[in-house]
Coordinates of C-alpha atoms and ligand atoms in Angstrom, one line a residue:
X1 CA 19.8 1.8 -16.8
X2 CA 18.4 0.4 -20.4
X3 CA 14.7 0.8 -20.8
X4 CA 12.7 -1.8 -19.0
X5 CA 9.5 -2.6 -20.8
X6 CA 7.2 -3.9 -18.3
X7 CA 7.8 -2.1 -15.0
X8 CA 6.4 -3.6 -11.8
X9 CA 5.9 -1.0 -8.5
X10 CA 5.4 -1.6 -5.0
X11 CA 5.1 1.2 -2.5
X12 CA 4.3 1.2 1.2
X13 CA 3.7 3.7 3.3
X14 CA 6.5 6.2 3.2
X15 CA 4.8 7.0 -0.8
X16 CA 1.7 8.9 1.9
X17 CA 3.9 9.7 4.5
X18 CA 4.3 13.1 2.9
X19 CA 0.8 14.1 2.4
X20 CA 0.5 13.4 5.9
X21 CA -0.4 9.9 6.8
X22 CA 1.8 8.1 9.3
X23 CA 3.8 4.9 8.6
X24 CA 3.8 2.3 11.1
X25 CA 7.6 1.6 11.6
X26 CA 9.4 4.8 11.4
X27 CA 10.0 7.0 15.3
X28 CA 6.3 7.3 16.0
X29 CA 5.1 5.7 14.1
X30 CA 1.4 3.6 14.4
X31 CA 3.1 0.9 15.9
X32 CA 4.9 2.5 17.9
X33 CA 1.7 4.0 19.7
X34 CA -0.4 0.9 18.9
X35 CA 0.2 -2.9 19.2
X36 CA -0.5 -4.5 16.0
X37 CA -1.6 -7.2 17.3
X38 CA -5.2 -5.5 18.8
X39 CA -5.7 -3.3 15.8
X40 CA -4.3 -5.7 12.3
X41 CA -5.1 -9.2 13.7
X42 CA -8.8 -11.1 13.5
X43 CA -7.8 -12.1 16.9
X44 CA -7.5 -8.3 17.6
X45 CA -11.2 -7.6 15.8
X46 CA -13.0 -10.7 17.5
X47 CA -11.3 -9.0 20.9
X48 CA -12.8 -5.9 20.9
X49 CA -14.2 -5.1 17.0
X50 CA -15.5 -1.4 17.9
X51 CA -11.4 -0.5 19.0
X52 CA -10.6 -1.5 15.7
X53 CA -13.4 -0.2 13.7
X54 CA -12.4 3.4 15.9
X55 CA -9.2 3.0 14.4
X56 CA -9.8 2.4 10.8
X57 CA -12.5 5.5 11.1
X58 CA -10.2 7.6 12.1
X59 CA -7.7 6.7 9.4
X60 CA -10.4 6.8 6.6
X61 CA -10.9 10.0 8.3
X62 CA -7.9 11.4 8.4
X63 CA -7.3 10.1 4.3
X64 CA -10.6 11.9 3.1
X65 CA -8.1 15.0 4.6
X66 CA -5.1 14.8 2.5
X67 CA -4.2 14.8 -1.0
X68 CA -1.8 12.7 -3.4
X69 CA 1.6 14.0 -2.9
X70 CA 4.2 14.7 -6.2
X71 CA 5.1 11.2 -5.7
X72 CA 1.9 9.8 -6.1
X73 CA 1.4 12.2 -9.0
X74 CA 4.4 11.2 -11.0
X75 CA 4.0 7.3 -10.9
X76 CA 0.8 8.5 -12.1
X77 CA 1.9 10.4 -14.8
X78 CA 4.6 7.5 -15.7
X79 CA 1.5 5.1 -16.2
X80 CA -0.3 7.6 -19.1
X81 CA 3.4 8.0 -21.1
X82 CA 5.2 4.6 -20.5
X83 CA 6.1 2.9 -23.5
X84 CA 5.2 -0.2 -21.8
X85 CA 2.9 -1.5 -19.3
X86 CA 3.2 -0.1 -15.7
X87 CA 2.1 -2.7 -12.9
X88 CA 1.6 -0.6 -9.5
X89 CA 1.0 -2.8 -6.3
X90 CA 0.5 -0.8 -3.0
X91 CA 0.8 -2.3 0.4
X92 CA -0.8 0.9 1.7
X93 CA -5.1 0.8 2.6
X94 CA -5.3 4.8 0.9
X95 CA -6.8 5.6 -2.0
X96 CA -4.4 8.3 -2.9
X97 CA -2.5 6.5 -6.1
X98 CA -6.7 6.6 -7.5
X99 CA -6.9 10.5 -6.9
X100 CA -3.5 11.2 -8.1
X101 CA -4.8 9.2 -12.1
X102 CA -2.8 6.3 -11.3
X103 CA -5.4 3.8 -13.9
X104 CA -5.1 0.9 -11.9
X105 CA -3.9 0.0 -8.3
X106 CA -3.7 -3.2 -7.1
X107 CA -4.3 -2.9 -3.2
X108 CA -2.5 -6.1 -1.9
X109 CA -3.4 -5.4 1.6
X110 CA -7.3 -4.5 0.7
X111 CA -8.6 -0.6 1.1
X112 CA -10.1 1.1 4.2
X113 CA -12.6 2.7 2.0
X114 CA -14.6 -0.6 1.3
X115 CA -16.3 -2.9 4.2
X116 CA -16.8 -6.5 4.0
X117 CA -19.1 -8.7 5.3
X118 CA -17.2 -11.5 7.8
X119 CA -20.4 -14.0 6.9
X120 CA -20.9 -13.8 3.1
X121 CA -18.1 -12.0 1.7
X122 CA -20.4 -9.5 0.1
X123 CA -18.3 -6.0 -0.3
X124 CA -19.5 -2.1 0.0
X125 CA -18.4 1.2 0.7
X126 CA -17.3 1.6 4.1
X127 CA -19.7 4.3 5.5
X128 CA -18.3 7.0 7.3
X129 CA -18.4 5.1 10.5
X130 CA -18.4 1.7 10.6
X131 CA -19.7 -0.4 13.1
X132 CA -19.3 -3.9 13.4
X133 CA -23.1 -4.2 14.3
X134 CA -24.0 -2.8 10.5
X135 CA -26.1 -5.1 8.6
X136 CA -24.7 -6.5 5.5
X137 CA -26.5 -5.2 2.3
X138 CA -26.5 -8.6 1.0
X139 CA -27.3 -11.0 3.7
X140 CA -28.2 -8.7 6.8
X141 CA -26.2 -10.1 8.6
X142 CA -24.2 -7.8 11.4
X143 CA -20.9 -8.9 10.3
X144 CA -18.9 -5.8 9.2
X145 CA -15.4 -5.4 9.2
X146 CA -12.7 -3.2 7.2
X147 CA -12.2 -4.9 4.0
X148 CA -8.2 -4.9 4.9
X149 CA -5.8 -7.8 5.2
X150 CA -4.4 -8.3 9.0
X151 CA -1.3 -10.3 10.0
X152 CA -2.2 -14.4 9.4
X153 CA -4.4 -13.2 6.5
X154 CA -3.8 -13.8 2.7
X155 CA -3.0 -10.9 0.6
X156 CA -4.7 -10.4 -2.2
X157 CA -4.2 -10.7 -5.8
X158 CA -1.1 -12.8 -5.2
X159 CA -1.5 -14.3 -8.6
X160 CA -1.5 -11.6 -10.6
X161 CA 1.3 -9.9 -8.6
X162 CA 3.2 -13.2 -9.3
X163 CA 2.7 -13.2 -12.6
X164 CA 3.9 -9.5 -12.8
X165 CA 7.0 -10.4 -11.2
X166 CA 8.0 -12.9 -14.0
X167 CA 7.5 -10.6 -16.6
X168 CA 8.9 -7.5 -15.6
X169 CA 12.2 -5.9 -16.7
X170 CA 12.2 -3.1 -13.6
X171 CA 10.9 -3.4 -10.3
X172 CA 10.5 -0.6 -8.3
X173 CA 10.3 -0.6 -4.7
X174 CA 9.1 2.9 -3.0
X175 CA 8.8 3.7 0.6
X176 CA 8.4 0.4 2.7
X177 CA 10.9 -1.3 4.9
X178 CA 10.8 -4.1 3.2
X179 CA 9.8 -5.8 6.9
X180 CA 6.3 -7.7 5.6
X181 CA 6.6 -10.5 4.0
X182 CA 5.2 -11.1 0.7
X183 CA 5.8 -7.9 -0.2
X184 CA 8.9 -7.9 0.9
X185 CA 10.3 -10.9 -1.3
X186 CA 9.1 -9.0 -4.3
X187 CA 12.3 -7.5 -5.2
X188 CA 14.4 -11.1 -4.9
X189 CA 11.2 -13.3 -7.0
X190 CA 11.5 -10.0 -9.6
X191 CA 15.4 -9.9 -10.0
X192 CA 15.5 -13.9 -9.7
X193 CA 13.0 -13.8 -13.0
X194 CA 15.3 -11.6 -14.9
X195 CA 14.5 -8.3 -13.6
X196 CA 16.7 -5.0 -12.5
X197 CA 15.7 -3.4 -9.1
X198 CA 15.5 0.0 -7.9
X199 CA 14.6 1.2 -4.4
X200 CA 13.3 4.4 -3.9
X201 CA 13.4 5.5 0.2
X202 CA 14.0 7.7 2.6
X203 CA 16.7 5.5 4.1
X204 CA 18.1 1.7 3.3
X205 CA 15.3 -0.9 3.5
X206 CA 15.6 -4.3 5.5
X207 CA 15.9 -6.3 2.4
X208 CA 18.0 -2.8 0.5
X209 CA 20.7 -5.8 -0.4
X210 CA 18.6 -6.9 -3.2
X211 CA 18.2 -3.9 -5.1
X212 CA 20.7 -3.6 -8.2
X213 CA 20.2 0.5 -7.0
X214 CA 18.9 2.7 -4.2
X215 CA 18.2 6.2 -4.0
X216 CA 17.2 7.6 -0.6
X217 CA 15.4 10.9 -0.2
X218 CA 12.0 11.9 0.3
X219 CA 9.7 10.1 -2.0
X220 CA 8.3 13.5 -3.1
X221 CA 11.5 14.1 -4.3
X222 CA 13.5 11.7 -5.7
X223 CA 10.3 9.9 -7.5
X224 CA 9.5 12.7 -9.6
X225 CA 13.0 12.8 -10.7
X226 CA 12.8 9.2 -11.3
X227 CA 9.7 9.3 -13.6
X228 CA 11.6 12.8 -15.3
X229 CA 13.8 10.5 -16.4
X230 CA 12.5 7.7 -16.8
X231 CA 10.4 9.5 -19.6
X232 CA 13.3 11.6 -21.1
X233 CA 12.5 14.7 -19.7
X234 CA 15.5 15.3 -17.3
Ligands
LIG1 N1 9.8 9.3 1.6 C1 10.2 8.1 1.3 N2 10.3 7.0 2.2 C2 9.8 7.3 3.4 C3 9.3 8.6 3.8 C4 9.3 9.6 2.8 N3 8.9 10.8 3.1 N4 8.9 8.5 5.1 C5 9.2 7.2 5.5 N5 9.7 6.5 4.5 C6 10.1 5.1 4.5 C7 10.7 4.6 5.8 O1 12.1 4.8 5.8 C8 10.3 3.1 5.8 O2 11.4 2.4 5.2 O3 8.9 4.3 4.3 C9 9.1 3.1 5.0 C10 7.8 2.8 5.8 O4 7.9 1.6 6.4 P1 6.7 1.0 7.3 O5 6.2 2.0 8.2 O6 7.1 -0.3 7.8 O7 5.5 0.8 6.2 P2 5.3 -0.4 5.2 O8 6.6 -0.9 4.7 O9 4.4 0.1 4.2 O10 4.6 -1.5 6.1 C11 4.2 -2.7 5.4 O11 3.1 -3.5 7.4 O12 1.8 -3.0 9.2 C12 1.8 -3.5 8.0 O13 -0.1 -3.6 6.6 C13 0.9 -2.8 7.1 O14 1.1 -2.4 4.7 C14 1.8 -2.3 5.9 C15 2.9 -3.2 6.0

């Protein structure tokens, strides 16, 4: 493959499947145990907002418990010695590409670890447990929620990851099923613009047909050999 300059990421869940955090689609997965539609809709949060706000303590929880696996190391490591810029989008709410020394994430689907006011937009750091009922710092208002995006929400940062997309010569696509949509017509807008495309998973995604490659394996694995030789050192 001839060296990209500008190379554009997006990973999903399967990048923290293997420092323990579930995905949501694979056998057991979260929704598999959980219907989406109580736990990642407002609907779902207007419903019943302490069910949700359970959930989203438990996950922020359960993330303060693990650490960045070898894949999440390695794109890290690929950001400090790429000749070029390195664009990293994550679908995923953990802040495990920030603890592995990846320099900038954007988090299309928000974080878990910051709270957001539902009145005035004002954003903090999501307390250990977060109650819907918690004043907002700014306006005092009790309108807490997890600063993530549900199903019938905008993602964010759209622009910038758009304009990614139209400059990058190699787009990476690690451990989602390619099932959500925008992130999953990254790959097409990226190669459409000019780009090659690489999937990195343990099995073919829904939208694998777009990739100029795939690899399949654990992310653990094959994206450390990725970055090894992406950087000559393989
Ligand atoms: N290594 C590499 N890939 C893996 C591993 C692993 N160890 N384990 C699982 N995978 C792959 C699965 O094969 C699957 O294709 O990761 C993917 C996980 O897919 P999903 O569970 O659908 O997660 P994701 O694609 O991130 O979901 C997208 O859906 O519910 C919303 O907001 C949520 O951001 C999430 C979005």
């Amino acid at each position: 493959m001839s060296k990209p300059d500008h190379i554009v990421i997006l990973t999903g869940a399967g990048i923290s499947a293997e420092s323990g955090l579930g995905t949501f689609r694979d056998v057991g997965g979260i929704w598999s145990r959980y219907d989406w539609r109580d736990l990642a809709t407002p609907e779902g949060f207007a419903r019943d907002p302490d069910f949700v706000l359970d959930f989203y303590n438990w996950r922020r929880e359960k993330v303060r418990a693990v650490k960045p696996n070898p894949a999440h190391l390695a794109l890290a490591r690929l950001a400090r010695h790429w000749q070029g810029p390195v664009t990293l989008i994550t679908q995923n709410v953990d802040n495990l590409h920030e603890q592995a020394g990846s320099p900038e994430v954007i988090h299309m689907h928000g974080t878990h670890l910051t709270a957001l006011c539902a009145a005035c937009g004002h954003r903090w750091p999501a307390p250990e447990v977060m109650r819907a009922t918690d004043p907002c710092p700014e306006c005092a208002r009790p309108r807490a929620r997890p600063d993530v995006v549900w199903f019938g929400e905008t993602p964010y940062h759209l622009n910038r990851i758009g304009e990614a997309l139209t400059c990058a010569g190699l787009f990476v696509s690690i451990g989602t099923s390619g099932t959500v949509y925008p992130a999953a017509g990254f790959a097409a807008a990226a190669r459409a613009a000019g780009a090659r495309t690489l999937e990195l998973n343990l099995e073919p995604s829904q939208n694998a047909t777009v990739f100029d490659e795939s690899r399949h394996g654990r992310a653990s694995e094959i994206v450390p050999e990725w970055v090894a030789e992406m950087l000559n050192e393989s």
